[in-house]
mmCIF file of C-alpha atoms in Angstrom:
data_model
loop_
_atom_site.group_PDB
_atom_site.id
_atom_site.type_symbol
_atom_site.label_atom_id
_atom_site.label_comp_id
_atom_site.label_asym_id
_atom_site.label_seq_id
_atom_site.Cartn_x
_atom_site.Cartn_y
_atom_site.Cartn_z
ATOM 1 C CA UNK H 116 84.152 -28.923 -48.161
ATOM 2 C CA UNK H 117 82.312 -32.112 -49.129
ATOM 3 C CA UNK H 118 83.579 -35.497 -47.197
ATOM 4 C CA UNK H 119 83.444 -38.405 -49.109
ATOM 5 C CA UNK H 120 83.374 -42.605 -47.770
ATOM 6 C CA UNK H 121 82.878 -44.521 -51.096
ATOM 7 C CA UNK H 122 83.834 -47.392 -49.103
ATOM 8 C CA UNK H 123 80.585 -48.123 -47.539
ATOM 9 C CA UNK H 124 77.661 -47.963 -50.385
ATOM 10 C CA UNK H 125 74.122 -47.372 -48.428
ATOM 11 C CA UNK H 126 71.695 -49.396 -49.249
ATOM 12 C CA UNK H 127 69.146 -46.130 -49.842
ATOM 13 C CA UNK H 128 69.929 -43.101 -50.636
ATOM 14 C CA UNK H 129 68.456 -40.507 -48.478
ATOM 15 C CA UNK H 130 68.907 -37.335 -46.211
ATOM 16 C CA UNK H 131 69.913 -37.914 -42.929
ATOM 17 C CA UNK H 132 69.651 -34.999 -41.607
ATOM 18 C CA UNK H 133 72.201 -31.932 -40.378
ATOM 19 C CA UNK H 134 74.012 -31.333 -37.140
ATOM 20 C CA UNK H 135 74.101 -29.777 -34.880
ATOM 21 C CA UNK H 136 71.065 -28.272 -35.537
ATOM 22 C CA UNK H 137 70.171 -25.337 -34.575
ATOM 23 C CA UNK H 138 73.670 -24.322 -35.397
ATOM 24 C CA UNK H 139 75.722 -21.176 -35.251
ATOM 25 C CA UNK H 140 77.858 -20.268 -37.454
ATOM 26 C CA UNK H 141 77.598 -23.424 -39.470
ATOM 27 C CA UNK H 142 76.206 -27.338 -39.350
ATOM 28 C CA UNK H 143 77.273 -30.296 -41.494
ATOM 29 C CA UNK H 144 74.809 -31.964 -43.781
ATOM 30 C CA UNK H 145 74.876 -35.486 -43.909
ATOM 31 C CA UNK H 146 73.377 -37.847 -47.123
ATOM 32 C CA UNK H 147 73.503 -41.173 -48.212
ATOM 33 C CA UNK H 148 73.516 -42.048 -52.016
ATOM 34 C CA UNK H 149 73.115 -45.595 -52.386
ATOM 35 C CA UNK H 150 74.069 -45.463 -56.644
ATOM 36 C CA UNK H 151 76.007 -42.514 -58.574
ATOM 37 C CA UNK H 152 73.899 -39.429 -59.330
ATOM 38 C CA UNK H 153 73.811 -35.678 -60.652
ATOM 39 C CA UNK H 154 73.624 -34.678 -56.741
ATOM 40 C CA UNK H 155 72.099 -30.848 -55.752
ATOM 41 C CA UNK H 156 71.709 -29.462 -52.182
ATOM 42 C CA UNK H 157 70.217 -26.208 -51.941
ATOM 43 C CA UNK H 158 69.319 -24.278 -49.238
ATOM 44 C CA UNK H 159 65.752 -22.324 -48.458
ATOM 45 C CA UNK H 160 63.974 -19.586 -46.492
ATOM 46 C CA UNK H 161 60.830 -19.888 -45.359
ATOM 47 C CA UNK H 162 59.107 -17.865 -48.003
ATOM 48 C CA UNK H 163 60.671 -20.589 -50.457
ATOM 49 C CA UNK H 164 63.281 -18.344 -51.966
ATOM 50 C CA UNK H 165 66.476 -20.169 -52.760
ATOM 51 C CA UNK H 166 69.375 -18.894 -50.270
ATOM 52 C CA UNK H 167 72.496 -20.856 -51.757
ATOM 53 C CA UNK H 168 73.333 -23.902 -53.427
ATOM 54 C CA UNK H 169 75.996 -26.199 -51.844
ATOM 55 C CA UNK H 170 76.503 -29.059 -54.052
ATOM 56 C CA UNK H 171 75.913 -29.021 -58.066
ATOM 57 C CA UNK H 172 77.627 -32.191 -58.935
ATOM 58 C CA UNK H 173 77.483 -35.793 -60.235
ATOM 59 C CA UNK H 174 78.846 -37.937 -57.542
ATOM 60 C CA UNK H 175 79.758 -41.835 -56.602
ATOM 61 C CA UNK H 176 77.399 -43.761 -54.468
ATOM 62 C CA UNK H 177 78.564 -43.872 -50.807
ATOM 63 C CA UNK H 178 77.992 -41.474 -47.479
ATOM 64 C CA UNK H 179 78.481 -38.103 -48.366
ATOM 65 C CA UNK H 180 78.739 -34.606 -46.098
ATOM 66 C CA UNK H 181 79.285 -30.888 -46.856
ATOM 67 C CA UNK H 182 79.445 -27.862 -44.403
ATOM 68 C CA UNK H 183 77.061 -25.228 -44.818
ATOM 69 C CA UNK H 184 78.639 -21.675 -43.320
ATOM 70 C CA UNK H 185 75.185 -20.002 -42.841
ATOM 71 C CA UNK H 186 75.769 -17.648 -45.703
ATOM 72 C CA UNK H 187 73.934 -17.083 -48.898
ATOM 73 C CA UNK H 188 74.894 -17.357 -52.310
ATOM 74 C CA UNK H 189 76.369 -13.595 -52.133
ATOM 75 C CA UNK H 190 78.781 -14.751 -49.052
ATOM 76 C CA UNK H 191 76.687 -12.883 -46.802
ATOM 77 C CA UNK H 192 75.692 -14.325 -43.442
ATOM 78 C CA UNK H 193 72.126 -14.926 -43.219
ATOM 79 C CA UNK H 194 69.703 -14.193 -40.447
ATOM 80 C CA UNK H 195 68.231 -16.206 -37.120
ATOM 81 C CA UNK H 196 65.293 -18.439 -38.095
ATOM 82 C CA UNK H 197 64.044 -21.354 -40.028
ATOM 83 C CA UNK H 198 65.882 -22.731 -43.537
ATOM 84 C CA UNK H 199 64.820 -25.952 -45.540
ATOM 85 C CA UNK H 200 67.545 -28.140 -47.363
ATOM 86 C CA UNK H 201 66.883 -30.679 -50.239
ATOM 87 C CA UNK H 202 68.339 -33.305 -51.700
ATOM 88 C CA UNK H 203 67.748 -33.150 -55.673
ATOM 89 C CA UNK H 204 68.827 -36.197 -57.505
ATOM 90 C CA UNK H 205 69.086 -35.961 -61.449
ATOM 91 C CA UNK H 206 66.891 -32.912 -61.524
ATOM 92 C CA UNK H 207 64.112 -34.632 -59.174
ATOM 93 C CA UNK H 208 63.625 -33.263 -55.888
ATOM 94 C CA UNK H 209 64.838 -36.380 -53.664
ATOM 95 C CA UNK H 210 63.897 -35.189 -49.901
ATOM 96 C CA UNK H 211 63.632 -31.932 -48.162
ATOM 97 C CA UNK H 212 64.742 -31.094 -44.304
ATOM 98 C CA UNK H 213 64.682 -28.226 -41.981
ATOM 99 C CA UNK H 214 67.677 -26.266 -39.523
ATOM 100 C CA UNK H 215 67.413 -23.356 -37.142
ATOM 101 C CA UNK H 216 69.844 -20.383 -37.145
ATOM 102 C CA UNK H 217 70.399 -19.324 -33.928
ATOM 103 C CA UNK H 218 72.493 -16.173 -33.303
#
């Protein structure tokens, strides 16, 4: 459930960060892309294992969110504690940012 404004174009593309944070059952992620990209967010533990992807797409510059549910890649709700998201632009990792599960 990604939310699109292609009406404002940022004038750097970056994370901005996730709220509310810590979050139960879910937070919304918030980025900036300042010029159209091949846009990943993916979601970590802190033993670096990759818990889910939520975006896998090319997408138009502007201010872009998606909703992350707090579940992994199998749909299953993941535990209390610390996860990492990044922002991975045309295969590059971009910027990386933490969240707290709280339940």
């Amino acid at each position: 459930t990604g939310i699109d404004d292609n009406s404002i174009i940022p004038q750097v593309t970056k994370l901005v960060g996730n709220y509310p944070n810590p979050f139960n059952p879910r937070t919304t992620i918030r980025y900036d892309l300042n010029k159209s990209a091949f846009v990943q967010i993916e979601i970590y533990n802190v033993t670096g294992q990759k818990v889910t992807s939520l975006v896998n797409e090319f997408q138009n510059a502007g201010q872009k969110s998606i909703v992350w549910n707090g579940t992994n890649s199998q749909n299953n709700k993941i535990s209390s504690g610390f996860y990492f998201y990044r922002l991975v632009l045309n295969g590059k990792a971009h910027s990386m940012k933490k969240c707290i599960m709280l339940k």
